[in-house]
């Protein structure tokens, strides 16, 4: 959880408008990877692309369908896949996601949950 909070805080410091929102979300997602070597090797552009793919997957993808992203650097890519839908204790629609990041053939996978807020945005939990 601390990684999620720190990642969201870091993400809030980059980008503006739609890019900033994606960066905030990506920062929170990246918080789950923060302690890993892969997490430390993603740059701002990678985090924004990951955030955009995550938002796309949460909003549009069926369970088991991935949204992929590719870094400007040829050896970095990732994918986000919803793995489960559920309703939380407050009645919010939530999705469990699997985040995969590959750097130079090294794969890191993490799972997380996001719940839809009343304003339509997603909140990581």
CSV table of C-alpha atoms in Angstrom, one decimal:
chain,number,residue,atom,x,y,z
A,1,UNK,CA,0.0,0.0,0.0
A,2,UNK,CA,2.8,2.4,0.8
A,3,UNK,CA,4.2,1.9,-2.7
A,4,UNK,CA,0.9,2.8,-4.2
A,5,UNK,CA,0.6,6.0,-2.2
A,6,UNK,CA,4.2,7.0,-3.0
A,7,UNK,CA,3.8,6.1,-6.6
A,8,UNK,CA,0.7,8.2,-6.9
A,9,UNK,CA,2.4,11.1,-5.3
A,10,UNK,CA,5.4,10.9,-7.7
A,11,UNK,CA,3.0,10.6,-10.6
A,12,UNK,CA,1.2,13.7,-9.6
A,13,UNK,CA,4.4,15.7,-10.1
A,14,UNK,CA,4.6,15.0,-13.8
A,15,UNK,CA,2.6,15.8,-16.9
A,16,UNK,CA,-0.5,18.0,-17.2
A,17,UNK,CA,-4.1,17.5,-18.3
A,18,UNK,CA,-4.9,14.0,-19.6
A,19,UNK,CA,-1.2,13.1,-19.5
A,20,UNK,CA,-1.0,14.2,-15.8
A,21,UNK,CA,-4.0,12.1,-14.9
A,22,UNK,CA,-2.5,9.1,-16.6
A,23,UNK,CA,0.8,9.8,-14.9
A,24,UNK,CA,-0.9,9.9,-11.5
A,25,UNK,CA,-2.6,6.6,-12.1
A,26,UNK,CA,0.6,5.1,-13.6
A,27,UNK,CA,2.6,6.4,-10.6
A,28,UNK,CA,0.2,4.6,-8.3
A,29,UNK,CA,0.4,1.4,-10.3
A,30,UNK,CA,4.2,1.8,-10.5
A,31,UNK,CA,4.3,1.9,-6.7
A,32,UNK,CA,3.7,-1.8,-6.7
A,33,UNK,CA,6.9,-2.2,-8.7
A,34,UNK,CA,8.9,0.5,-7.0
A,35,UNK,CA,11.1,-1.9,-5.0
A,36,UNK,CA,12.1,-3.9,-8.1
A,37,UNK,CA,14.9,-3.2,-10.5
A,38,UNK,CA,12.3,-3.0,-13.3
A,39,UNK,CA,10.3,-0.3,-11.5
A,40,UNK,CA,13.4,1.8,-11.1
A,41,UNK,CA,14.2,1.6,-14.8
A,42,UNK,CA,11.0,3.0,-16.1
A,43,UNK,CA,11.0,6.7,-17.1
A,44,UNK,CA,8.3,9.3,-17.2
A,45,UNK,CA,7.2,8.5,-20.7
A,46,UNK,CA,7.0,4.8,-19.8
A,47,UNK,CA,4.9,5.6,-16.7
A,48,UNK,CA,2.5,7.7,-18.8
A,49,UNK,CA,2.1,4.9,-21.4
A,50,UNK,CA,1.6,2.4,-18.6
A,51,UNK,CA,-1.1,4.6,-17.0
A,52,UNK,CA,-2.9,5.1,-20.3
A,53,UNK,CA,-2.9,1.3,-21.0
A,54,UNK,CA,-4.1,0.7,-17.4
A,55,UNK,CA,-7.0,3.2,-17.8
A,56,UNK,CA,-7.9,1.7,-21.2
A,57,UNK,CA,-7.9,-1.9,-19.7
A,58,UNK,CA,-10.0,-0.8,-16.7
A,59,UNK,CA,-12.5,1.0,-18.9
A,60,UNK,CA,-12.8,-1.2,-22.0
A,61,UNK,CA,-11.3,-4.7,-21.6
A,62,UNK,CA,-13.1,-7.9,-20.9
A,63,UNK,CA,-11.5,-10.3,-18.3
A,64,UNK,CA,-8.4,-11.8,-19.9
A,65,UNK,CA,-7.9,-9.2,-22.6
A,66,UNK,CA,-4.7,-7.1,-22.4
A,67,UNK,CA,-4.0,-3.5,-23.3
A,68,UNK,CA,-0.4,-3.3,-24.3
A,69,UNK,CA,2.1,-0.4,-24.3
A,70,UNK,CA,5.5,0.0,-25.9
A,71,UNK,CA,8.3,2.3,-24.6
A,72,UNK,CA,10.1,4.5,-27.0
A,73,UNK,CA,13.1,2.4,-26.0
A,74,UNK,CA,12.9,-0.9,-28.0
A,75,UNK,CA,13.6,-3.2,-25.1
A,76,UNK,CA,10.8,-2.1,-22.8
A,77,UNK,CA,7.1,-3.0,-23.0
A,78,UNK,CA,4.2,-3.9,-20.9
A,79,UNK,CA,0.6,-5.1,-20.7
A,80,UNK,CA,-2.3,-4.7,-18.4
A,81,UNK,CA,-5.1,-7.3,-18.1
A,82,UNK,CA,-8.2,-7.3,-16.0
A,83,UNK,CA,-8.5,-10.7,-14.2
A,84,UNK,CA,-11.6,-10.3,-12.0
A,85,UNK,CA,-14.6,-8.0,-11.5
A,86,UNK,CA,-16.2,-7.6,-8.1
A,87,UNK,CA,-18.2,-5.2,-5.9
A,88,UNK,CA,-16.5,-3.8,-2.8
A,89,UNK,CA,-18.0,-3.4,0.6
A,90,UNK,CA,-19.2,0.1,-0.4
A,91,UNK,CA,-21.0,-1.1,-3.5
A,92,UNK,CA,-18.3,0.2,-5.9
A,93,UNK,CA,-17.5,-1.6,-9.1
A,94,UNK,CA,-13.9,-2.9,-8.9
A,95,UNK,CA,-11.5,-4.7,-11.1
A,96,UNK,CA,-8.4,-6.8,-10.3
A,97,UNK,CA,-5.7,-6.3,-12.8
A,98,UNK,CA,-2.4,-8.0,-13.7
A,99,UNK,CA,0.4,-5.6,-14.7
A,100,UNK,CA,3.3,-7.0,-16.7
A,101,UNK,CA,6.5,-5.1,-17.5
A,102,UNK,CA,9.3,-6.6,-19.6
A,103,UNK,CA,12.8,-4.9,-19.8
A,104,UNK,CA,15.5,-6.6,-21.8
A,105,UNK,CA,13.7,-10.0,-21.5
A,106,UNK,CA,13.2,-9.7,-17.7
A,107,UNK,CA,9.5,-10.0,-16.7
A,108,UNK,CA,7.9,-8.5,-13.6
A,109,UNK,CA,4.3,-9.1,-12.8
A,110,UNK,CA,2.1,-7.5,-10.1
A,111,UNK,CA,-1.5,-7.6,-9.3
A,112,UNK,CA,-3.6,-4.8,-8.0
A,113,UNK,CA,-7.2,-3.6,-7.6
A,114,UNK,CA,-9.0,-0.5,-8.8
A,115,UNK,CA,-12.5,0.7,-7.9
A,116,UNK,CA,-14.6,3.1,-9.8
A,117,UNK,CA,-15.4,6.3,-7.9
A,118,UNK,CA,-18.7,8.2,-8.2
A,119,UNK,CA,-17.0,10.7,-10.6
A,120,UNK,CA,-16.0,7.8,-13.0
A,121,UNK,CA,-12.3,7.9,-12.1
A,122,UNK,CA,-10.5,4.8,-10.8
A,123,UNK,CA,-9.0,4.5,-7.4
A,124,UNK,CA,-6.3,1.9,-6.6
A,125,UNK,CA,-7.0,-0.1,-3.5
